[in-house]
């Protein structure tokens, strides 16, 4: 390095030039920095890249020396000295960052971020591959021959609360470990039909589910023979809101999502209850309905799409075709796997079986919402933001088959774009 260059650099930093007699100002002990150094230990790890559009990029040594650093300094972690780009990473605090901001030949200064691996689970139902990849999927949908990809850093919904307003849950099933509890509003403590167990397995089961570390809070609102009524459904929504409010102040609370895989003809009381839940920060997921008609004619489905801040889910099959039975239209937000979905069931603690319906599509989205609540705090208690995020990150132009007007035709995705 020439003295002239050093002089120029120090002026650029606004630091009084000090004559350094030694031609290469290397200091051997990092605690003994030169007096003109702007470097102080203890800062955060940052990546610095030089402007690669310049005909003559500076050398790593040059830029480090402007900061009172050199390549072997203990706070310098990496050198990027290849042909594609040049720079370094180092632990630096405000003094260095301010100085770098003034350097015209430095293009990028960014704090180092954690990169989490995409983990895969290779014995999964097809629905989990569908929501975690971008390509087409083939195989026998009744098997567990598919691959679920997720971000290891996501937490898989750890700490998020999923309310399953359904027929109860077989809480002893191995898919749930000790994560599932049930509040009984009608009937016995058992899941008489298996529907709630299956839905819970898709949302949050081990092996068969999306958010495999979330809390599962069943609210039993169907009789053991599978019948239900809207007054009990309303009570169930109210119970979930109260539980959410009480949980909100507990340590470790992340957020709440309510899955409703049932449908009644549109009733205002139900839509008002869903609005109250959304206003309280509870995400609500509704099955579109299985009558191949307009989802807006039912509740709670009509609280989704353009109808409110709820999220309404239609069903597709393994070839991305809209399931023949699925309701569609402007009250639908996204589509998810619903045809031939293998999940946990009743009759034993390890029984699995396939079921079909928009009831199977909705919990895929409930699981993704739980997954996103844990991964992204800014979405955790903001239903409109979550709804927008799901639509933004979904796959467009891949769904086939007819829909009623106003349907956005988006295939939900967990944000992983494997394949
Ligand atoms: C970067 O590469 C150049 C040329 O190959 C070399 O002169 C220089 O010492 C290297 N710098 C570091 C910090 O490795
Ligand atoms: C990166 O992960 C480590 C733990 O592995 C954690 O201590 C640190 O805070 C994380 N950094 C960021 C920016 O999230
Ligand atoms: C799929 O899974 C079944 C068992 O569930 C297994 O017999 C079969 O070999 C697997 N592979 C393919 C390609 O179907
Ligand atoms: C959850 O969603 C599934 C699928 O739509 C549905 O069958 C089930 O009844 C829902 N559960 C609740 C509690 O709403
Ligand atoms: C289902 O069970 C409830 C409660 O026991 C009962 O009132 C109702 O009549 C039953 N419905 C059918 C169709 O069995
Ligand atoms: C939760 O805490 C807030 C203040 O952080 C308080 O205003 C509110 O009343 C608390 N709610 C409950 C249910 O304890
Ligand atoms: C978290 O959510 C916000 C929206 O509230 C979004 O802008 C941001 O990109 C999300 N972050 C990640 C890492 O997905």
mmCIF file of C-alpha atoms in Angstrom, residues 1-162:
data_model
loop_
_atom_site.group_PDB
_atom_site.id
_atom_site.type_symbol
_atom_site.label_atom_id
_atom_site.label_comp_id
_atom_site.label_asym_id
_atom_site.label_seq_id
_atom_site.Cartn_x
_atom_site.Cartn_y
_atom_site.Cartn_z
ATOM 1 C CA UNK A 1 0.000 0.000 0.000
ATOM 2 C CA UNK A 2 1.390 3.393 -0.900
ATOM 3 C CA UNK A 3 1.386 6.206 1.652
ATOM 4 C CA UNK A 4 -0.603 8.305 -0.820
ATOM 5 C CA UNK A 5 -3.397 5.768 -0.908
ATOM 6 C CA UNK A 6 -3.478 5.526 2.861
ATOM 7 C CA UNK A 7 -3.703 9.296 3.098
ATOM 8 C CA UNK A 8 -6.575 9.357 0.648
ATOM 9 C CA UNK A 9 -8.446 6.657 2.541
ATOM 10 C CA UNK A 10 -8.105 8.340 5.884
ATOM 11 C CA UNK A 11 -9.398 11.590 4.426
ATOM 12 C CA UNK A 12 -12.317 9.767 2.981
ATOM 13 C CA UNK A 13 -13.157 8.594 6.467
ATOM 14 C CA UNK A 14 -12.802 12.068 7.880
ATOM 15 C CA UNK A 15 -10.028 10.859 10.181
ATOM 16 C CA UNK A 16 -6.843 12.888 10.637
ATOM 17 C CA UNK A 17 -4.034 11.238 8.715
ATOM 18 C CA UNK A 18 -1.366 9.676 10.863
ATOM 19 C CA UNK A 19 1.917 8.824 9.283
ATOM 20 C CA UNK A 20 2.607 5.151 9.662
ATOM 21 C CA UNK A 21 6.223 4.456 9.021
ATOM 22 C CA UNK A 22 5.906 0.754 8.329
ATOM 23 C CA UNK A 23 4.792 0.143 4.719
ATOM 24 C CA UNK A 24 2.267 -2.558 5.649
ATOM 25 C CA UNK A 25 0.382 -1.594 8.782
ATOM 26 C CA UNK A 26 -0.180 -5.080 10.148
ATOM 27 C CA UNK A 27 -0.694 -5.455 13.864
ATOM 28 C CA UNK A 28 -0.218 -8.900 15.329
ATOM 29 C CA UNK A 29 -2.375 -8.752 18.448
ATOM 30 C CA UNK A 30 -5.971 -7.831 17.968
ATOM 31 C CA UNK A 31 -6.243 -6.170 21.368
ATOM 32 C CA UNK A 32 -3.525 -3.736 20.408
ATOM 33 C CA UNK A 33 -5.190 -1.751 17.629
ATOM 34 C CA UNK A 34 -3.614 1.272 16.007
ATOM 35 C CA UNK A 35 -4.701 4.566 17.553
ATOM 36 C CA UNK A 36 -6.349 5.749 14.338
ATOM 37 C CA UNK A 37 -8.601 2.648 14.223
ATOM 38 C CA UNK A 38 -12.351 3.045 14.046
ATOM 39 C CA UNK A 39 -12.723 -0.632 14.894
ATOM 40 C CA UNK A 40 -13.962 -1.631 18.336
ATOM 41 C CA UNK A 41 -14.591 -5.244 19.248
ATOM 42 C CA UNK A 42 -18.017 -6.503 20.245
ATOM 43 C CA UNK A 43 -20.073 -5.585 17.203
ATOM 44 C CA UNK A 44 -22.451 -7.765 15.229
ATOM 45 C CA UNK A 45 -21.409 -10.006 12.360
ATOM 46 C CA UNK A 46 -21.859 -8.240 8.996
ATOM 47 C CA UNK A 47 -21.245 -9.102 5.374
ATOM 48 C CA UNK A 48 -19.514 -6.428 3.266
ATOM 49 C CA UNK A 49 -19.340 -6.684 -0.532
ATOM 50 C CA UNK A 50 -17.492 -4.276 -2.824
ATOM 51 C CA UNK A 51 -18.971 -2.706 -5.923
ATOM 52 C CA UNK A 52 -18.303 -5.312 -8.602
ATOM 53 C CA UNK A 53 -19.259 -2.889 -11.383
ATOM 54 C CA UNK A 54 -16.091 -0.848 -10.766
ATOM 55 C CA UNK A 55 -13.229 -1.433 -13.216
ATOM 56 C CA UNK A 56 -10.852 -1.745 -10.264
ATOM 57 C CA UNK A 57 -12.388 -3.121 -7.121
ATOM 58 C CA UNK A 58 -10.398 -2.407 -3.963
ATOM 59 C CA UNK A 59 -8.561 -5.289 -2.317
ATOM 60 C CA UNK A 60 -9.847 -6.847 0.861
ATOM 61 C CA UNK A 61 -6.741 -5.608 2.696
ATOM 62 C CA UNK A 62 -7.393 -2.042 1.531
ATOM 63 C CA UNK A 63 -10.940 -1.852 2.795
ATOM 64 C CA UNK A 64 -10.131 -3.607 6.069
ATOM 65 C CA UNK A 65 -7.243 -1.239 6.719
ATOM 66 C CA UNK A 66 -9.568 1.748 6.404
ATOM 67 C CA UNK A 67 -11.406 0.236 9.364
ATOM 68 C CA UNK A 68 -8.310 -0.492 11.413
ATOM 69 C CA UNK A 69 -8.646 -4.159 10.522
ATOM 70 C CA UNK A 70 -6.613 -6.695 8.549
ATOM 71 C CA UNK A 71 -7.438 -10.141 7.150
ATOM 72 C CA UNK A 72 -6.091 -12.115 10.134
ATOM 73 C CA UNK A 73 -7.859 -10.013 12.783
ATOM 74 C CA UNK A 74 -10.020 -12.151 15.072
ATOM 75 C CA UNK A 75 -13.111 -10.083 14.255
ATOM 76 C CA UNK A 76 -12.711 -10.783 10.544
ATOM 77 C CA UNK A 77 -14.594 -14.018 9.915
ATOM 78 C CA UNK A 78 -14.588 -14.595 6.133
ATOM 79 C CA UNK A 79 -12.787 -13.323 3.033
ATOM 80 C CA UNK A 80 -14.759 -13.402 -0.204
ATOM 81 C CA UNK A 81 -11.949 -13.298 -2.747
ATOM 82 C CA UNK A 82 -13.277 -15.209 -5.737
ATOM 83 C CA UNK A 83 -13.825 -14.057 -9.289
ATOM 84 C CA UNK A 84 -17.555 -13.343 -8.895
ATOM 85 C CA UNK A 85 -17.518 -10.850 -6.046
ATOM 86 C CA UNK A 86 -15.145 -9.521 -3.432
ATOM 87 C CA UNK A 87 -15.596 -8.563 0.208
ATOM 88 C CA UNK A 88 -15.439 -9.924 3.721
ATOM 89 C CA UNK A 89 -17.511 -10.557 6.815
ATOM 90 C CA UNK A 90 -16.538 -9.238 10.226
ATOM 91 C CA UNK A 91 -17.898 -8.376 13.647
ATOM 92 C CA UNK A 92 -18.371 -4.623 13.541
ATOM 93 C CA UNK A 93 -20.273 -1.985 15.472
ATOM 94 C CA UNK A 94 -21.578 1.472 14.520
ATOM 95 C CA UNK A 95 -18.166 3.080 14.007
ATOM 96 C CA UNK A 96 -17.215 0.677 11.274
ATOM 97 C CA UNK A 97 -20.707 0.629 9.759
ATOM 98 C CA UNK A 98 -20.815 4.417 9.531
ATOM 99 C CA UNK A 99 -17.400 4.429 7.896
ATOM 100 C CA UNK A 100 -18.449 1.755 5.384
ATOM 101 C CA UNK A 101 -21.562 3.738 4.522
ATOM 102 C CA UNK A 102 -19.325 6.559 3.330
ATOM 103 C CA UNK A 103 -17.212 4.382 1.025
ATOM 104 C CA UNK A 104 -18.276 4.662 -2.592
ATOM 105 C CA UNK A 105 -16.604 1.371 -3.568
ATOM 106 C CA UNK A 106 -18.572 -0.631 -0.996
ATOM 107 C CA UNK A 107 -21.911 -1.815 -2.392
ATOM 108 C CA UNK A 108 -23.472 -3.931 0.359
ATOM 109 C CA UNK A 109 -23.288 -4.013 4.152
ATOM 110 C CA UNK A 110 -25.707 -6.431 5.767
ATOM 111 C CA UNK A 111 -26.021 -8.198 9.078
ATOM 112 C CA UNK A 112 -25.435 -11.934 8.778
ATOM 113 C CA UNK A 113 -28.715 -13.862 8.841
ATOM 114 C CA UNK A 114 -29.293 -17.442 9.913
ATOM 115 C CA UNK A 115 -29.857 -19.724 6.955
ATOM 116 C CA UNK A 116 -32.034 -22.640 7.873
ATOM 117 C CA UNK A 117 -32.020 -25.853 5.946
ATOM 118 C CA UNK A 118 -34.975 -27.174 4.091
ATOM 119 C CA UNK A 119 -35.713 -30.411 5.864
ATOM 120 C CA UNK A 120 -37.714 -33.177 4.262
ATOM 121 C CA UNK A 121 -39.957 -35.895 5.629
ATOM 122 C CA UNK A 122 -40.047 -38.695 3.084
ATOM 123 C CA UNK A 123 -43.014 -40.752 4.291
ATOM 124 C CA UNK A 124 -45.761 -38.186 3.915
ATOM 125 C CA UNK A 125 -49.261 -38.048 2.416
ATOM 126 C CA UNK A 126 -49.450 -36.333 -0.981
ATOM 127 C CA UNK A 127 -51.050 -33.198 0.480
ATOM 128 C CA UNK A 128 -47.894 -32.313 2.398
ATOM 129 C CA UNK A 129 -45.791 -32.586 -0.752
ATOM 130 C CA UNK A 130 -48.376 -30.475 -2.592
ATOM 131 C CA UNK A 131 -48.255 -27.579 -0.104
ATOM 132 C CA UNK A 132 -44.448 -27.577 0.131
ATOM 133 C CA UNK A 133 -43.350 -27.835 -3.490
ATOM 134 C CA UNK A 134 -43.989 -26.087 -6.779
ATOM 135 C CA UNK A 135 -43.896 -28.861 -9.372
ATOM 136 C CA UNK A 136 -46.430 -31.470 -10.356
ATOM 137 C CA UNK A 137 -46.961 -34.516 -8.156
ATOM 138 C CA UNK A 138 -47.572 -38.099 -9.144
ATOM 139 C CA UNK A 139 -48.107 -41.360 -7.333
ATOM 140 C CA UNK A 140 -50.819 -43.244 -5.499
ATOM 141 C CA UNK A 141 -52.602 -40.711 -3.264
ATOM 142 C CA UNK A 142 -53.630 -43.389 -0.763
ATOM 143 C CA UNK A 143 -50.007 -44.030 0.307
ATOM 144 C CA UNK A 144 -47.350 -42.240 2.363
ATOM 145 C CA UNK A 145 -44.884 -42.226 -0.526
ATOM 146 C CA UNK A 146 -44.537 -38.451 -0.722
ATOM 147 C CA UNK A 147 -42.090 -35.870 0.594
ATOM 148 C CA UNK A 148 -42.888 -32.953 2.888
ATOM 149 C CA UNK A 149 -40.360 -30.075 2.757
ATOM 150 C CA UNK A 150 -40.211 -27.501 5.506
ATOM 151 C CA UNK A 151 -37.841 -24.953 6.929
ATOM 152 C CA UNK A 152 -36.001 -26.357 9.959
ATOM 153 C CA UNK A 153 -35.874 -22.850 11.373
ATOM 154 C CA UNK A 154 -39.654 -22.493 11.173
ATOM 155 C CA UNK A 155 -40.365 -24.353 14.437
ATOM 156 C CA UNK A 156 -43.163 -26.357 12.752
ATOM 157 C CA UNK A 157 -45.806 -24.355 14.601
ATOM 158 C CA UNK A 158 -44.221 -24.827 18.041
ATOM 159 C CA UNK A 159 -46.276 -22.881 20.585
ATOM 160 C CA UNK A 160 -49.063 -21.930 18.149
ATOM 161 C CA UNK A 161 -52.607 -22.875 19.190
ATOM 162 C CA UNK A 162 -54.861 -24.634 16.678
#
